[in-house]
């Protein structure tokens, strides 16, 4: 299956019809050349409007955390496959969670298209809960234990500006984890 075929399949899936009827396309970035896969939560409203993954403040921070530039982030070497390809809407305390069927039904087909993935960056609780079978009791402990999941997975906190309190309480993340993430990303991209 190609990315275009996946997109068409998503658009005709009756569970996505409200998006399709509004002219909203699924948001993801896939290439058979990808070496690094980013699995995030779901597009926000701004990303839904632009159709470009992480085209917002969260994306700016993620690009900085990865130690790359925007052109590299949106190149064929990096794939972006969120837990939901559509903005799920607002809840009482932030965005609604991603719909479970997207990862369950669509991720396996998409992952088959990218045989050379060397690192999967898991962003936030939903991606960690789904992909890490031996995660710790909470997100903070899982992120602090990131070395246990390497070389396959690299769990990180969501780069959302709304996570400023978590980042302020956990300065070790920017001091220790971000430099390791940058080195890992750099080494993989340089060796491709």
PDB file of C-alpha atoms in Angstrom, residues 24-178:
ATOM      1  CA  UNK A  24     -10.029  17.807   6.141  1.00  0.00           C
ATOM      2  CA  UNK A  25      -7.327  15.339   5.099  1.00  0.00           C
ATOM      3  CA  UNK A  26      -5.504  12.967   7.444  1.00  0.00           C
ATOM      4  CA  UNK A  27      -2.218  14.420   8.701  1.00  0.00           C
ATOM      5  CA  UNK A  28       0.876  12.204   8.561  1.00  0.00           C
ATOM      6  CA  UNK A  29       4.239  12.020   6.789  1.00  0.00           C
ATOM      7  CA  UNK A  30       5.495   8.696   5.445  1.00  0.00           C
ATOM      8  CA  UNK A  31       8.411   7.695   3.226  1.00  0.00           C
ATOM      9  CA  UNK A  32      10.005   4.353   2.435  1.00  0.00           C
ATOM     10  CA  UNK A  33      13.353   6.143   2.967  1.00  0.00           C
ATOM     11  CA  UNK A  34      12.534   7.094   6.572  1.00  0.00           C
ATOM     12  CA  UNK A  35      15.079   6.139   9.233  1.00  0.00           C
ATOM     13  CA  UNK A  36      13.398   7.931  12.147  1.00  0.00           C
ATOM     14  CA  UNK A  37       9.716   7.611  13.016  1.00  0.00           C
ATOM     15  CA  UNK A  38       7.921  10.093  15.259  1.00  0.00           C
ATOM     16  CA  UNK A  39       4.709   8.867  16.852  1.00  0.00           C
ATOM     17  CA  UNK A  40       2.813  11.699  18.474  1.00  0.00           C
ATOM     18  CA  UNK A  41      -0.685  12.161  19.831  1.00  0.00           C
ATOM     19  CA  UNK A  42      -2.916  13.801  17.212  1.00  0.00           C
ATOM     20  CA  UNK A  43      -2.877  16.986  15.168  1.00  0.00           C
ATOM     21  CA  UNK A  44      -4.017  20.130  16.922  1.00  0.00           C
ATOM     22  CA  UNK A  45      -6.438  22.601  15.365  1.00  0.00           C
ATOM     23  CA  UNK A  46      -3.661  24.666  13.747  1.00  0.00           C
ATOM     24  CA  UNK A  47      -2.039  21.555  12.250  1.00  0.00           C
ATOM     25  CA  UNK A  48      -5.407  20.330  10.981  1.00  0.00           C
ATOM     26  CA  UNK A  49      -5.859  23.662   9.173  1.00  0.00           C
ATOM     27  CA  UNK A  50      -2.398  23.589   7.557  1.00  0.00           C
ATOM     28  CA  UNK A  51      -2.296  19.827   6.887  1.00  0.00           C
ATOM     29  CA  UNK A  52       1.395  19.815   7.914  1.00  0.00           C
ATOM     30  CA  UNK A  53       2.407  17.648  10.901  1.00  0.00           C
ATOM     31  CA  UNK A  54       3.780  19.593  13.878  1.00  0.00           C
ATOM     32  CA  UNK A  55       3.364  22.907  12.052  1.00  0.00           C
ATOM     33  CA  UNK A  56       2.902  24.775  15.344  1.00  0.00           C
ATOM     34  CA  UNK A  57       4.735  25.778  18.546  1.00  0.00           C
ATOM     35  CA  UNK A  58       5.002  22.107  19.586  1.00  0.00           C
ATOM     36  CA  UNK A  59       6.729  21.356  16.296  1.00  0.00           C
ATOM     37  CA  UNK A  60       9.178  24.219  16.710  1.00  0.00           C
ATOM     38  CA  UNK A  61      10.213  22.850  20.096  1.00  0.00           C
ATOM     39  CA  UNK A  62      10.374  19.240  18.845  1.00  0.00           C
ATOM     40  CA  UNK A  63      12.636  20.266  15.957  1.00  0.00           C
ATOM     41  CA  UNK A  64      14.908  22.059  18.452  1.00  0.00           C
ATOM     42  CA  UNK A  65      14.896  19.066  20.808  1.00  0.00           C
ATOM     43  CA  UNK A  66      15.906  16.802  17.924  1.00  0.00           C
ATOM     44  CA  UNK A  67      18.741  19.157  16.973  1.00  0.00           C
ATOM     45  CA  UNK A  68      17.762  19.417  13.318  1.00  0.00           C
ATOM     46  CA  UNK A  69      16.344  22.080  11.033  1.00  0.00           C
ATOM     47  CA  UNK A  70      12.869  22.340   9.553  1.00  0.00           C
ATOM     48  CA  UNK A  71      13.970  21.054   6.133  1.00  0.00           C
ATOM     49  CA  UNK A  72      15.420  17.900   7.692  1.00  0.00           C
ATOM     50  CA  UNK A  73      12.321  17.427   9.854  1.00  0.00           C
ATOM     51  CA  UNK A  74      10.105  17.473   6.757  1.00  0.00           C
ATOM     52  CA  UNK A  75      12.457  15.339   4.648  1.00  0.00           C
ATOM     53  CA  UNK A  76      12.060  11.728   3.533  1.00  0.00           C
ATOM     54  CA  UNK A  77      14.410  10.628   6.331  1.00  0.00           C
ATOM     55  CA  UNK A  78      11.794  11.330   8.985  1.00  0.00           C
ATOM     56  CA  UNK A  79       8.277   9.900   9.178  1.00  0.00           C
ATOM     57  CA  UNK A  80       5.506  11.318  11.371  1.00  0.00           C
ATOM     58  CA  UNK A  81       2.651   8.989  12.257  1.00  0.00           C
ATOM     59  CA  UNK A  82       0.392  10.233  15.069  1.00  0.00           C
ATOM     60  CA  UNK A  83      -1.909   8.045  17.143  1.00  0.00           C
ATOM     61  CA  UNK A  84      -4.806   9.765  15.339  1.00  0.00           C
ATOM     62  CA  UNK A  85      -4.496  11.465  11.950  1.00  0.00           C
ATOM     63  CA  UNK A  86      -7.256  13.966  12.707  1.00  0.00           C
ATOM     64  CA  UNK A  87      -7.825  16.618  15.369  1.00  0.00           C
ATOM     65  CA  UNK A  88     -10.082  14.871  17.918  1.00  0.00           C
ATOM     66  CA  UNK A  89     -11.592  18.085  19.315  1.00  0.00           C
ATOM     67  CA  UNK A  90     -11.515  19.888  22.635  1.00  0.00           C
ATOM     68  CA  UNK A  91     -12.215  18.216  25.950  1.00  0.00           C
ATOM     69  CA  UNK A  92     -12.649  19.650  29.428  1.00  0.00           C
ATOM     70  CA  UNK A  93      -8.922  19.782  30.096  1.00  0.00           C
ATOM     71  CA  UNK A  94      -7.275  20.037  26.695  1.00  0.00           C
ATOM     72  CA  UNK A  95      -7.687  18.080  23.484  1.00  0.00           C
ATOM     73  CA  UNK A  96      -9.662  14.845  23.446  1.00  0.00           C
ATOM     74  CA  UNK A  97      -7.611  11.634  23.298  1.00  0.00           C
ATOM     75  CA  UNK A  98      -6.758  10.079  19.934  1.00  0.00           C
ATOM     76  CA  UNK A  99      -9.243   7.521  18.682  1.00  0.00           C
ATOM     77  CA  UNK A 100      -7.894   4.008  19.314  1.00  0.00           C
ATOM     78  CA  UNK A 101      -8.859   2.423  15.998  1.00  0.00           C
ATOM     79  CA  UNK A 102      -6.383   4.547  14.036  1.00  0.00           C
ATOM     80  CA  UNK A 103      -3.295   2.993  15.646  1.00  0.00           C
ATOM     81  CA  UNK A 104      -4.864  -0.465  15.816  1.00  0.00           C
ATOM     82  CA  UNK A 105      -5.993  -0.628  12.195  1.00  0.00           C
ATOM     83  CA  UNK A 106      -3.774   1.782  10.260  1.00  0.00           C
ATOM     84  CA  UNK A 107      -0.367   1.820  11.956  1.00  0.00           C
ATOM     85  CA  UNK A 108       0.552  -1.773  11.007  1.00  0.00           C
ATOM     86  CA  UNK A 109      -0.044  -1.074   7.303  1.00  0.00           C
ATOM     87  CA  UNK A 110       1.918   2.177   7.442  1.00  0.00           C
ATOM     88  CA  UNK A 111       4.838   0.659   9.359  1.00  0.00           C
ATOM     89  CA  UNK A 112       5.194  -2.023   6.668  1.00  0.00           C
ATOM     90  CA  UNK A 113       5.932   0.778   4.178  1.00  0.00           C
ATOM     91  CA  UNK A 114       8.996   1.858   6.185  1.00  0.00           C
ATOM     92  CA  UNK A 115      11.339  -1.126   6.573  1.00  0.00           C
ATOM     93  CA  UNK A 116      14.415   0.919   7.500  1.00  0.00           C
ATOM     94  CA  UNK A 117      13.217   2.680  10.651  1.00  0.00           C
ATOM     95  CA  UNK A 118      16.079   2.688  13.153  1.00  0.00           C
ATOM     96  CA  UNK A 119      14.492   4.798  15.886  1.00  0.00           C
ATOM     97  CA  UNK A 120      10.907   5.510  16.937  1.00  0.00           C
ATOM     98  CA  UNK A 121      10.439   8.648  19.023  1.00  0.00           C
ATOM     99  CA  UNK A 122       7.351   8.169  21.183  1.00  0.00           C
ATOM    100  CA  UNK A 123       5.820  11.496  22.170  1.00  0.00           C
ATOM    101  CA  UNK A 124       3.528  11.553  25.166  1.00  0.00           C
ATOM    102  CA  UNK A 125       1.412   9.117  27.131  1.00  0.00           C
ATOM    103  CA  UNK A 126      -0.791   7.722  24.337  1.00  0.00           C
ATOM    104  CA  UNK A 127       2.137   6.679  22.134  1.00  0.00           C
ATOM    105  CA  UNK A 128       4.015   5.211  25.114  1.00  0.00           C
ATOM    106  CA  UNK A 129       0.976   3.323  26.397  1.00  0.00           C
ATOM    107  CA  UNK A 130       0.415   1.762  22.995  1.00  0.00           C
ATOM    108  CA  UNK A 131       3.991   0.918  21.971  1.00  0.00           C
ATOM    109  CA  UNK A 132       5.872   0.266  25.206  1.00  0.00           C
ATOM    110  CA  UNK A 133       4.959  -3.029  26.804  1.00  0.00           C
ATOM    111  CA  UNK A 134       7.228  -2.491  29.823  1.00  0.00           C
ATOM    112  CA  UNK A 135       6.605   1.183  30.555  1.00  0.00           C
ATOM    113  CA  UNK A 136       6.992   2.583  34.048  1.00  0.00           C
ATOM    114  CA  UNK A 137       4.161   3.638  36.360  1.00  0.00           C
ATOM    115  CA  UNK A 138       3.909   7.137  34.849  1.00  0.00           C
ATOM    116  CA  UNK A 139       5.165   9.293  32.000  1.00  0.00           C
ATOM    117  CA  UNK A 140       7.897  10.987  34.037  1.00  0.00           C
ATOM    118  CA  UNK A 141       9.456   7.683  35.106  1.00  0.00           C
ATOM    119  CA  UNK A 142       9.182   6.303  31.576  1.00  0.00           C
ATOM    120  CA  UNK A 143      10.934   9.336  30.085  1.00  0.00           C
ATOM    121  CA  UNK A 144      13.602   9.233  32.829  1.00  0.00           C
ATOM    122  CA  UNK A 145      14.216   5.568  31.924  1.00  0.00           C
ATOM    123  CA  UNK A 146      14.495   6.257  28.187  1.00  0.00           C
ATOM    124  CA  UNK A 147      17.813   4.371  27.876  1.00  0.00           C
ATOM    125  CA  UNK A 148      16.021   1.120  28.731  1.00  0.00           C
ATOM    126  CA  UNK A 149      13.984   1.405  25.519  1.00  0.00           C
ATOM    127  CA  UNK A 150      16.849   2.186  23.170  1.00  0.00           C
ATOM    128  CA  UNK A 151      17.792   1.482  20.450  1.00  0.00           C
ATOM    129  CA  UNK A 152      14.238   0.905  19.180  1.00  0.00           C
ATOM    130  CA  UNK A 153      12.249   3.511  21.101  1.00  0.00           C
ATOM    131  CA  UNK A 154      13.010   6.925  22.581  1.00  0.00           C
ATOM    132  CA  UNK A 155      10.125   8.112  24.816  1.00  0.00           C
ATOM    133  CA  UNK A 156       9.830  11.869  25.408  1.00  0.00           C
ATOM    134  CA  UNK A 157       7.331  14.274  26.894  1.00  0.00           C
ATOM    135  CA  UNK A 158       5.061  16.170  24.506  1.00  0.00           C
ATOM    136  CA  UNK A 159       6.699  19.434  23.384  1.00  0.00           C
ATOM    137  CA  UNK A 160       3.444  21.365  23.817  1.00  0.00           C
ATOM    138  CA  UNK A 161       3.719  24.841  25.374  1.00  0.00           C
ATOM    139  CA  UNK A 162       1.059  23.560  27.811  1.00  0.00           C
ATOM    140  CA  UNK A 163       3.690  21.255  29.339  1.00  0.00           C
ATOM    141  CA  UNK A 164       5.754  24.154  30.693  1.00  0.00           C
ATOM    142  CA  UNK A 165       5.032  23.146  34.313  1.00  0.00           C
ATOM    143  CA  UNK A 166       6.281  19.594  33.743  1.00  0.00           C
ATOM    144  CA  UNK A 167       9.393  20.912  32.012  1.00  0.00           C
ATOM    145  CA  UNK A 168      10.060  23.399  34.846  1.00  0.00           C
ATOM    146  CA  UNK A 169       9.701  20.613  37.450  1.00  0.00           C
ATOM    147  CA  UNK A 170      11.945  18.252  35.489  1.00  0.00           C
ATOM    148  CA  UNK A 171      14.998  20.243  34.308  1.00  0.00           C
ATOM    149  CA  UNK A 172      16.908  16.959  33.831  1.00  0.00           C
ATOM    150  CA  UNK A 173      14.903  16.430  30.644  1.00  0.00           C
ATOM    151  CA  UNK A 174      16.491  19.350  28.752  1.00  0.00           C
ATOM    152  CA  UNK A 175      19.852  18.843  30.499  1.00  0.00           C
ATOM    153  CA  UNK A 176      20.267  15.093  29.918  1.00  0.00           C
ATOM    154  CA  UNK A 177      17.599  13.614  27.666  1.00  0.00           C
ATOM    155  CA  UNK A 178      17.523  16.246  24.914  1.00  0.00           C
TER     156      UNK A 178
END
